[in-house]
Structures are given as C-alpha cells and as structure tokens.
XYZ file of C-alpha atoms in Angstrom:
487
model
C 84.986 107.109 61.117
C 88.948 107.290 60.645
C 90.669 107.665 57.385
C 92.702 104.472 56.231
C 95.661 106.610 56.519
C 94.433 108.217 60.122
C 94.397 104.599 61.370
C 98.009 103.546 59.466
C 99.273 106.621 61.064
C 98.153 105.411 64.419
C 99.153 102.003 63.978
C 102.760 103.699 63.159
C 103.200 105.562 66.481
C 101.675 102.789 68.410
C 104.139 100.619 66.830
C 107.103 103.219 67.078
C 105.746 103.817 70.982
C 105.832 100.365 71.733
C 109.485 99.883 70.486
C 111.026 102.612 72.294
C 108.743 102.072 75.648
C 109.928 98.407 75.895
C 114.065 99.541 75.340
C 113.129 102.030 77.987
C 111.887 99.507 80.500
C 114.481 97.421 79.763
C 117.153 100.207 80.692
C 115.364 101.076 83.438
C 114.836 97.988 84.582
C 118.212 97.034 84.439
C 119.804 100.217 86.333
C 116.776 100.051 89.309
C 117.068 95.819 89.325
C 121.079 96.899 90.190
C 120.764 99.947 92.274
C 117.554 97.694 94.377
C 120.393 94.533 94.374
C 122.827 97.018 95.845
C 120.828 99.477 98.029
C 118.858 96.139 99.500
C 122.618 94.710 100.968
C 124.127 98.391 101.693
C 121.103 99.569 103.798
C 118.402 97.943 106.202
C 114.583 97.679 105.183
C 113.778 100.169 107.892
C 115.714 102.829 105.786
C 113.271 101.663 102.929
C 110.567 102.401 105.264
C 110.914 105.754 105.962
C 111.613 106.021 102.185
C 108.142 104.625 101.476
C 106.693 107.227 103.987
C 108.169 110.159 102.440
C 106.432 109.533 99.260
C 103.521 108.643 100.845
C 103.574 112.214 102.193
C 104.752 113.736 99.322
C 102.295 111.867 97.165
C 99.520 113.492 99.338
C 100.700 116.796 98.294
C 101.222 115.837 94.136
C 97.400 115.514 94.786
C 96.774 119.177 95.565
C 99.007 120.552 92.499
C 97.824 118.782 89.168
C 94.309 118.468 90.130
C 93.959 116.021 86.661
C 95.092 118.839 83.946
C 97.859 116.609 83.132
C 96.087 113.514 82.037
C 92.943 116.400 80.122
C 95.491 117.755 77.675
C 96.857 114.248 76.870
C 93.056 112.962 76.394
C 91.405 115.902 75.280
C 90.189 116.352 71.534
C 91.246 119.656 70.637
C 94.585 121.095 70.347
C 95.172 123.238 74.242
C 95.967 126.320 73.018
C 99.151 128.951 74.368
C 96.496 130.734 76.347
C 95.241 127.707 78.099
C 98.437 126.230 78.418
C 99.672 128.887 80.586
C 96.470 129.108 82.577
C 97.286 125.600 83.238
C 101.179 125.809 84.592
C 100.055 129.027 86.508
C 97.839 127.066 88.541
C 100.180 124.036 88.404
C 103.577 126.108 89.947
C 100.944 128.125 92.917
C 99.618 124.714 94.118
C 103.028 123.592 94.087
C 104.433 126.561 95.491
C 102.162 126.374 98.429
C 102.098 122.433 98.610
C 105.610 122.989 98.974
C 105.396 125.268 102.190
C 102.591 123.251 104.120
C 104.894 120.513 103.467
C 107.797 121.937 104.932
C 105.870 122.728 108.026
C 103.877 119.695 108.950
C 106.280 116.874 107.465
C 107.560 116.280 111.278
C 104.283 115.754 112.426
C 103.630 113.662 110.074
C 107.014 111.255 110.840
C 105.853 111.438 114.396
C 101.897 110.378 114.100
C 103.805 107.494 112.336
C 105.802 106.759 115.470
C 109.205 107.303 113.469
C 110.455 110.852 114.610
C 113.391 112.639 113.015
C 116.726 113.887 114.431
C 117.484 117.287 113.146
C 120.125 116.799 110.643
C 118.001 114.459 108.314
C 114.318 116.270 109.483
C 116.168 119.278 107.609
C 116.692 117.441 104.155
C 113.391 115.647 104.736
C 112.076 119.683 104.627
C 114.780 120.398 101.845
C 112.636 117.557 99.803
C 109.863 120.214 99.163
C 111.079 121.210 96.344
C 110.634 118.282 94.462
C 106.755 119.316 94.531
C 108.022 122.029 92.324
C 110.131 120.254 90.417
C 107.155 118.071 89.842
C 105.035 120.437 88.411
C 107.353 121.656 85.848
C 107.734 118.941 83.641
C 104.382 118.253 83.439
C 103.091 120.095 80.670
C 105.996 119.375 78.460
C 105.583 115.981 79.158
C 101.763 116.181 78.321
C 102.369 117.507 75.315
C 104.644 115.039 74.064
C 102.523 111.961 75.181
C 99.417 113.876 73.391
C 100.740 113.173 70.683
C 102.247 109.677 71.232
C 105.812 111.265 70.711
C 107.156 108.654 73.605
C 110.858 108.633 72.211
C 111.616 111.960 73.929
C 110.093 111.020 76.909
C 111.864 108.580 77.205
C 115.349 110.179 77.437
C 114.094 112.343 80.170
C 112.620 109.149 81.947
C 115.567 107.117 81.950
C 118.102 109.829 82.598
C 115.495 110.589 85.609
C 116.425 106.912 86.907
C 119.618 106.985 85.999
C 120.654 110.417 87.761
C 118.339 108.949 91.060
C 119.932 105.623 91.034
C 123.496 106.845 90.270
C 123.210 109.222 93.656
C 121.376 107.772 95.964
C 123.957 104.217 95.249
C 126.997 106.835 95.222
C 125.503 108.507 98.704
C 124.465 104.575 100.619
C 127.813 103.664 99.899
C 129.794 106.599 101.729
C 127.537 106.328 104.560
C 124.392 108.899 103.935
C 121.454 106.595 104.746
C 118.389 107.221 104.647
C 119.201 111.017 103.262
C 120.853 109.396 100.264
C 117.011 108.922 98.798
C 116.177 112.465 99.423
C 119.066 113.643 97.492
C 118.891 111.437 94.582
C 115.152 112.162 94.485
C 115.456 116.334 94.240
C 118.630 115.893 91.905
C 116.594 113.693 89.273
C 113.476 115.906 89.940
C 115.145 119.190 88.342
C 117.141 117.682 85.648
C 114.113 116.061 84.674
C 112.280 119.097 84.231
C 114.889 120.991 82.199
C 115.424 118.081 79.857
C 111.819 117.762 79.390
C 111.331 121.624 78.435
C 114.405 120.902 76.201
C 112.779 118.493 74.286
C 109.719 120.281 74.073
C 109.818 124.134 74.508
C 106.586 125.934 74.660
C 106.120 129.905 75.509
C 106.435 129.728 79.552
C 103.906 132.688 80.563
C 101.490 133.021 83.362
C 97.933 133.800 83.182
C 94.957 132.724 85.128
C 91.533 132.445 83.424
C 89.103 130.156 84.786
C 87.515 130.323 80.949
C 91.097 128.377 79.904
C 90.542 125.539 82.551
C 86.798 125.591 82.083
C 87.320 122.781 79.262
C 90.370 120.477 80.815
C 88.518 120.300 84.669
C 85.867 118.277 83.433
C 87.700 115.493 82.676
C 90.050 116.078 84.956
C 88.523 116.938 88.091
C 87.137 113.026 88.079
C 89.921 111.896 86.943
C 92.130 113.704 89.809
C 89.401 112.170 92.175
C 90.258 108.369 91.170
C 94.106 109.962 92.225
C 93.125 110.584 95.413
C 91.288 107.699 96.115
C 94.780 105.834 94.227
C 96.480 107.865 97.495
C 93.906 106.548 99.701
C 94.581 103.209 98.619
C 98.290 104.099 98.751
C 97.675 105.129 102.497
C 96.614 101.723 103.767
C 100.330 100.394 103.760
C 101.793 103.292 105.822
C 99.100 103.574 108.237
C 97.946 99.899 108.573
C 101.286 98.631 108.438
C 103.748 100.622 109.171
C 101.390 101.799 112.373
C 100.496 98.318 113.611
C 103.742 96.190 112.740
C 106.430 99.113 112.088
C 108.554 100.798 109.496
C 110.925 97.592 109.268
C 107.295 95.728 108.163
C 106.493 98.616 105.911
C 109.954 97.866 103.919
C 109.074 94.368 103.565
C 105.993 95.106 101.884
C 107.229 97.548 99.367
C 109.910 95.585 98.847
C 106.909 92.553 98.242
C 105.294 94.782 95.936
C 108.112 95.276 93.901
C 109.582 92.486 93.193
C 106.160 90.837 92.445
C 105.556 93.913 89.751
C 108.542 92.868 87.696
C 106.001 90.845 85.235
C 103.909 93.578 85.159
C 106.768 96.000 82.886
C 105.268 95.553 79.676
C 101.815 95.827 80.532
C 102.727 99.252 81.769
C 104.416 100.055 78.651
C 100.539 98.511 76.753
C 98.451 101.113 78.756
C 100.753 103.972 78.455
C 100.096 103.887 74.848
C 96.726 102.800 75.003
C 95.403 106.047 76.672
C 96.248 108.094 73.743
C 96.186 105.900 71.329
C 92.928 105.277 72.294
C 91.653 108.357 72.454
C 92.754 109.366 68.661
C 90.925 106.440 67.999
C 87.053 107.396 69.836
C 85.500 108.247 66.087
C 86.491 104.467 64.916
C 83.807 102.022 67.104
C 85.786 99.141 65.280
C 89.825 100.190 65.520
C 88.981 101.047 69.215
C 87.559 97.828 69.881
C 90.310 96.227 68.690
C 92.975 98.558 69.788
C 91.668 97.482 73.437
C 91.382 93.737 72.833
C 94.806 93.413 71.232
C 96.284 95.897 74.217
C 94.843 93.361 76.415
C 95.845 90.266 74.766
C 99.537 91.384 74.501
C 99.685 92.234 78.210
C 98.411 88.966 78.992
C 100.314 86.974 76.848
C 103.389 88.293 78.050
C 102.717 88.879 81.516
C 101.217 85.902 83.108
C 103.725 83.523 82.645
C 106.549 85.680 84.077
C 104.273 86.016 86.899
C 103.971 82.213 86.922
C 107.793 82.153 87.303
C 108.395 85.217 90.066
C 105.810 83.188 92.267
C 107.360 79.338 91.669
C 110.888 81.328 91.940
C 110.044 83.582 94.896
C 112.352 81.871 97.611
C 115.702 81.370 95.502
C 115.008 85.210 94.187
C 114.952 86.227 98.040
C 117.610 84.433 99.313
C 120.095 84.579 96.446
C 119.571 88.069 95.434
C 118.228 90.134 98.278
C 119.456 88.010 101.054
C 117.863 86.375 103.656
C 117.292 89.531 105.948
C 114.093 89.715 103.205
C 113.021 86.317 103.969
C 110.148 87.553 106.227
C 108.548 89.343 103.525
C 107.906 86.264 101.232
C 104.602 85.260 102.197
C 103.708 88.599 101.034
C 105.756 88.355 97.746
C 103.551 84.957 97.311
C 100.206 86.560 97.439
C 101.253 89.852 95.776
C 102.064 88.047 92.652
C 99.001 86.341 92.396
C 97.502 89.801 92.929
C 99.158 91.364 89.724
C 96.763 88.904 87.296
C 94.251 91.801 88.142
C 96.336 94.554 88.278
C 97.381 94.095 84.444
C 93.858 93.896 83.338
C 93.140 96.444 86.047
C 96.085 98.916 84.131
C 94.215 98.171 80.618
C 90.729 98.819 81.622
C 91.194 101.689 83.689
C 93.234 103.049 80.970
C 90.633 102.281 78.375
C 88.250 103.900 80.077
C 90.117 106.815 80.507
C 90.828 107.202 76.568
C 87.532 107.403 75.829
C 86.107 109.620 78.234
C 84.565 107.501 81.133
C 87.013 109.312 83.883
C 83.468 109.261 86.295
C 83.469 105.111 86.097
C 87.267 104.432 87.060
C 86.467 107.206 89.901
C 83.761 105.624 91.322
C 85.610 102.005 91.022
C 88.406 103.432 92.669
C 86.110 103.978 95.813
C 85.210 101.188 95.954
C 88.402 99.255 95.829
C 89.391 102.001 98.703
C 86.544 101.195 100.582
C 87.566 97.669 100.636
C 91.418 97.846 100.934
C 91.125 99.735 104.218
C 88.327 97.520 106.361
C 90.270 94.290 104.758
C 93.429 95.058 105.984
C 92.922 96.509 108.912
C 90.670 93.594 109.942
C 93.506 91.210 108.348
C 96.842 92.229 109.273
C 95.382 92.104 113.079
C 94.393 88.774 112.204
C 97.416 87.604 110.399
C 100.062 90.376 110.213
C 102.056 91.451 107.545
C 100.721 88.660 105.205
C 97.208 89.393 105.473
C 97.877 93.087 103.987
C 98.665 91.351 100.651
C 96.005 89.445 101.416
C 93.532 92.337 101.940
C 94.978 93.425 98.029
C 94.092 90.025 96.089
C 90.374 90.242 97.438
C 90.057 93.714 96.089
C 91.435 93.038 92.889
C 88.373 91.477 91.698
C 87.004 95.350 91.352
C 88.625 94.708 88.066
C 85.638 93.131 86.704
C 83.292 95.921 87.368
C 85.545 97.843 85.213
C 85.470 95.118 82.036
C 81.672 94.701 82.238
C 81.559 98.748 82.118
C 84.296 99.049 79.186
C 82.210 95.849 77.406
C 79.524 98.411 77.122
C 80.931 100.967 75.962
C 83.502 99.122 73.506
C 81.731 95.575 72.874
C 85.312 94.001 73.780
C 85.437 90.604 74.009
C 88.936 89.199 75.418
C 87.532 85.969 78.361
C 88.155 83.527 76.294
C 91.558 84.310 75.244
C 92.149 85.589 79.084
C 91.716 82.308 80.738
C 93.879 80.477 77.827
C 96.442 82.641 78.791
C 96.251 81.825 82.434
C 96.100 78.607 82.027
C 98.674 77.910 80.084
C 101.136 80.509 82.310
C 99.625 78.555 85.311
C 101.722 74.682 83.371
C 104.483 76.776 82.742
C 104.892 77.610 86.654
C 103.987 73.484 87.206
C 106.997 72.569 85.234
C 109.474 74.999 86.251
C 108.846 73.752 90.024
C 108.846 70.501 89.225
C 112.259 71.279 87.727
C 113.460 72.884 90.623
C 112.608 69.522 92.456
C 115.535 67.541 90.601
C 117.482 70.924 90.132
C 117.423 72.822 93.338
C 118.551 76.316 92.494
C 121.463 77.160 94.470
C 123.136 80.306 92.828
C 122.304 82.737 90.368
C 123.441 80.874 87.830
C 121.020 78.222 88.207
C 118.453 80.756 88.789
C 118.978 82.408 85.627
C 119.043 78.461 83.964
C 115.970 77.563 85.439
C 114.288 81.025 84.505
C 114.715 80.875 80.552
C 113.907 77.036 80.371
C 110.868 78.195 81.673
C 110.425 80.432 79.329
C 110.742 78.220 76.911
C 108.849 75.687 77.571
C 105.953 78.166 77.832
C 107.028 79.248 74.220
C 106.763 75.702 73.367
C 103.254 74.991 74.813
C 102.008 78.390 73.523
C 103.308 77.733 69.973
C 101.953 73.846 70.354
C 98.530 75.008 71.675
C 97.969 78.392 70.203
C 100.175 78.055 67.047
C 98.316 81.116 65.132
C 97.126 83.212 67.917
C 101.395 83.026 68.741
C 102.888 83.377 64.946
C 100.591 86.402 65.124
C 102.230 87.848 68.048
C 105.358 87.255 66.469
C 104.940 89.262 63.461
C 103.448 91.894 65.570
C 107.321 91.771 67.516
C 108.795 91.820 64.058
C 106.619 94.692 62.921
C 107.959 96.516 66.240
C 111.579 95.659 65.514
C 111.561 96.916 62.171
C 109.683 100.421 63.063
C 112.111 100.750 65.530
C-alpha cells in the first residue's frame, strides 16, 4: 500500500503534469492549427502525400532502433542504473546508425513501389532525411528519464520548441517555393535541436557499453511492448498502401488531412494518458488509488472530449470550406466518419495506456493484432467498394477492439466508468443537435460566425452538463481550479 504522503505526492505531479501538458497543447496547437491553415493554401494535398509516405517509411525504421527500451525505463520499478543506461543508448545509436544507412539505400524503391518516383534533386534530401533516425534516438533516454519521473515541464520546452522550429521552417521554406523538400528540412532541423535541448535539460554520463545482463531487465517489457509498435506501423501501413496505392497520393493527403482535423477533440485526452502511464505505474502497490487514478483519467477525457467531437462533426463543412478551402472538400466524408471514430480512440488511448502502467504490455500486443488484422481486410475490401470513404470506414468498425481492452483492464483494476461513459455521450451527442439546429437559422458563413457558433455550443453543453450532472461537473471544476493553482 502507498503512504498518504506517496499518494499526495502523486496527486501533486499529476496535478502539476496536467497543468503544464494542457499550456503545451494549447501552444502547440495553436502554432500547427496556423502553420496547417497556411501550408494547406500554400501547397497542394499531393505534397502532403508524399509527406505522409516519408514518415510512413521512416516510421518503419523508428521500429528497428528503440525496440520498447524507451517506454521500460519510464514503466519500470527500479531506478535504471548508469551501467544500464548506457547499454541502452549503445544499442539505441547502432540500430539507428544502421537504420539510417538501409534507409538511405532503399528509400527510392520504396517511392517507386508506391507509384510516386523521385527526381534527383529532392530523392537526395529525401536520403539527407536519414539522419533524423539518429536524431531520434538521441533524445530518447533523456526524455525517458524525465517522464519517469513525471517531470513533464521540461519536456515540454523541448516539445514545443520541436514544433515551433518544424513549423517556423517548413512555413518559411513553402513560402519561397521549396515544396515538398520544405518538410524534410523542417523535420531534420527540429530533430537535432530537440535532442540537444533535451540532454540540456537532463544530462546523464553519455558512455557506451553493451551488456546483454543491462537489457536483460528492460526487454521484457519492452520487447511486447515494441511488438504492439509494430503492429501500430502495420496499422499505420494500411493508409499508404491501400490508399495511396489504389486511389493515389492526392487521396492519401485527404485522409491525413481527415485524420487530423477530426483528432483536434482528442488533445486533452492525449495529455490524460501521457500522465496516466507513469502515474499509474507509481501507483501498482495501491489496488484502490489505481483504480481510481484510471476511472477519473477516463472520466476527464470523456467529459471533455466528446462534445468537441460533437461540434468538429456538426461543424465539419464550414471548417473545410472556410478554413482549408474547398480544394479539401473531397475529403469530408472521411472527416465525418473519422470523428465518430475518435469516441474509441480516447478510451482506446486510456486503456491501452492503463494497461501499459501496470504491466500488461502482452494484452495491448495481442489487441493490437487484432485491430491490424481487421484494418487491412476492411479496407482493402472497402475502399474498392466505396473509395476513399470506406477507409475511414474500415477504422470505425475496428474501433470496437476497444472493448476487449476495458473488459481486460476491468480485471485487472475492477474499474467501473459505463455508466458515466454513455452520460457523457449522450449528453455531447444534444450538444451537437443544438448547435446544427442553430446553424439552420444561422448559416455559418465566415470565421467569425464559425467561431460564434462554436462557443455557444460550448455553452450550452456547459449548461446541460451543469443542469443534468450538477455534482459530477462542480467536481470537475474544482479539479480545474486545483490545476490552476498548482500551476
């Protein structure tokens, strides 16, 4: 069991790691929301396409070089000693050194299985992009080390100058006329400064050493854990292969795009399971506090979440068109589905992380197949069918692996969060109602009204909630309070 002042402690850097998380989001929402406004009217979605395949490659590779040592020291129970550590970034920088070379080699066949060959000039910056495997791998145990031990407000000055220094280029390059290679050098420019600010923040004795006796402990979690990665990259696959190989790269930028937009709701969830996963494993001893570390994680996420989701989906069209332009107009059928799609993915985020905190890496693996499995035969079967809206399609029907992964955590942690789930939902699911029956004697015609229409929305779901749920809701707002004043 865990001390009083353990659990205060916790409670503290949760609260602390919430505060700073949610400013972070909501700087880095704010400079990607601009820089996606911008980059969206300066360049084509066929440029975004060959974006998305680049990390699709390059996310292939990541696979090879962390192998899941990252995510053991965060969740592990004892204290990674200097020895380890450097076992660990030895093996980290030569899977990364020779990620990095395979890469450089086979990225143009890669561009041309995907029927979108290079030219030279930009195939040699593509190649140039290597290095941000490298780059990768050397923030990552500074990083680890800080989340360990839920020290998120260094983090997150790496993090957002990271978006800031990617955003700030790649804009600055678009604009005088780079193109596609504007990505590539935004990407590899935030990639290194991210790693030296990181190992500012958190210096530890660089050394190299190579004892399988030092990984020994970290692979056992992690190898299963690096196995639910691949079959994330799998999963990750089925866009640029399904796709971008049956309806093109220009299709393949309308589905990221899709995706994106319809994860906007889905920011503070994020910032919920970040902290969860350590949090939660600090708190394994405690039965109780982990129980309810999980069902108030999940509560907040909902709470929050689903109604903004309500409003992205009644919203979708005036968002496209006013925003993004029209030229994104054939991707909103997708955007449609997608958001209905991210009701499982924040319970998905919460459970998977859950499980993760406390050990159960072998459960979220063999969910992860699964959803794989199924993500693959349903869209290839349904974007034949129905194009590029039946990919998103082929998503929503998947997401129900997410209640596999409650009945396993309900186990393990005796959760209990339905009822309060499908409260949530439907209340988020009145709020989306009114706004579109506002929108009926209103029609939204600039951002202005878009932005009017948006926050009444809001409120009236802060009226229903505080009508409906009034103590469930004052609750949540002293929990706010009890942020703000940490912070």
């Amino acid at each position: 069991m865990m001390s009083l002042e353990d659990t205060g402690i916790l409670k503290t850097k949760a609260v602390d790691s919430f505060f700073v998380l949610a400013v972070r989001r909501i700087l880095i929402q704010a400079i990607q929301t601009i820089s996606s406004v911008l980059l969206a009217r300066l360049l084509f979605p066929d440029v975004f396409g060959f974006y998305a395949l680049l990390l699709f490659f390059q996310g292939i590779f990541v696979l090879f070089t962390d192998i899941g040592l990252y995510m053991s020291i965060i969740q592990d129970k004892k204290e990674p000693t200097s020895a380890e550590l450097r076992s660990i970034f030895t093996l980290h920088m030569l899977l990364g050194s020779i990620s990095s070379i395979i890469f450089w080699f086979i990225v143009p066949v890669l561009f041309n299985l995907f029927n979108h060959p290079l030219d030279n000039r930009l195939l040699s910056i593509v190649q140039i992009s290597c290095l941000a495997l490298i780059f990768y791998n050397l923030k990552l145990i500074p990083q680890a080390l800080l989340e360990r031990v839920i020290n998120f407000k260094k983090i997150v000055i790496a993090e957002v100058t990271e978006i800031l220094l990617f955003n700030i280029c790649t804009v600055y390059l678009a604009i005088n006329g780079f193109g596609a290679a504007s990505f590539i050098w935004g990407l590899l420019v935030s990639r290194f400064f991210t790693a030296v600010i990181l190992f500012w923040l958190r210096p530890w004795k660089i050394g190299f050493s190579l004892k399988l006796s030092h990984l020994k402990r970290f692979l056992s979690f992690g190898v299963h854990f690096q196995l639910s990665s691949v079959y994330g990259t799998m999963s990750g696959a089925v866009a640029p292969v399904v796709v971008g190989g049956m309806l093109g790269v220009t299709a393949l930028g309308l589905v990221n795009w899709a995706g994106g937009v319809a994860g906007l709701p889905r920011v503070i969830s994020e910032i919920i399971a970040r902290i969860l996963l350590p949090l939660g494993a600090r708190s394994q001893s405690d039965p109780e506090v982990l129980k309810k570390t999980i069902e108030r994680a999940m509560h907040l996420s909902s709470v929050i979440s689903f109604p903004l989701i309500a409003l992205v989906f009644v919203l979708a069209k005036p968002i496209t068109y006013i925003v993004f332009t029209d030229k994104w107009l054939p991707g909103l059928g997708a955007l449609y589905v997608f958001s209905i799609y991210g009701i499982f993915l924040i319970l998905q985020d919460i459970l998977v992380h859950a499980l993760w905190a406390i050990g159960y890496s072998k459960i979220v693996r063999d969910v992860m197949l699964l959803s794989v499995v199924l993500q693959w035969i349903f869209s290839f079967i349904l974007v034949s069918k129905l194009g590029l809206i039946g990919f998103s399609i082929a998503w929503l029907l998947t997401g129900v692996n997410c209640v596999l992964l409650y009945l396993e955590l309900r186990k393990r942690a005796k959760i209990n969060v339905l009822t309060d789930l499908f409260k949530t939902l439907a209340l988020s699911v009145f709020t989306g109602i009114g706004t579109f029956s506002l929108t009926l004697f209103f029609p939204v015609i600039s951002i202005w009204h878009l932005l009017v229409i948006g926050f009444v929305g809001l409120g009236f779901y802060i009226l229903i909630l505080l009508t409906l749920r009034r103590k469930m809701f004052l609750q949540d707002v002293e929990l706010v309070k009890e942020f703000l004043d940490r912070g």
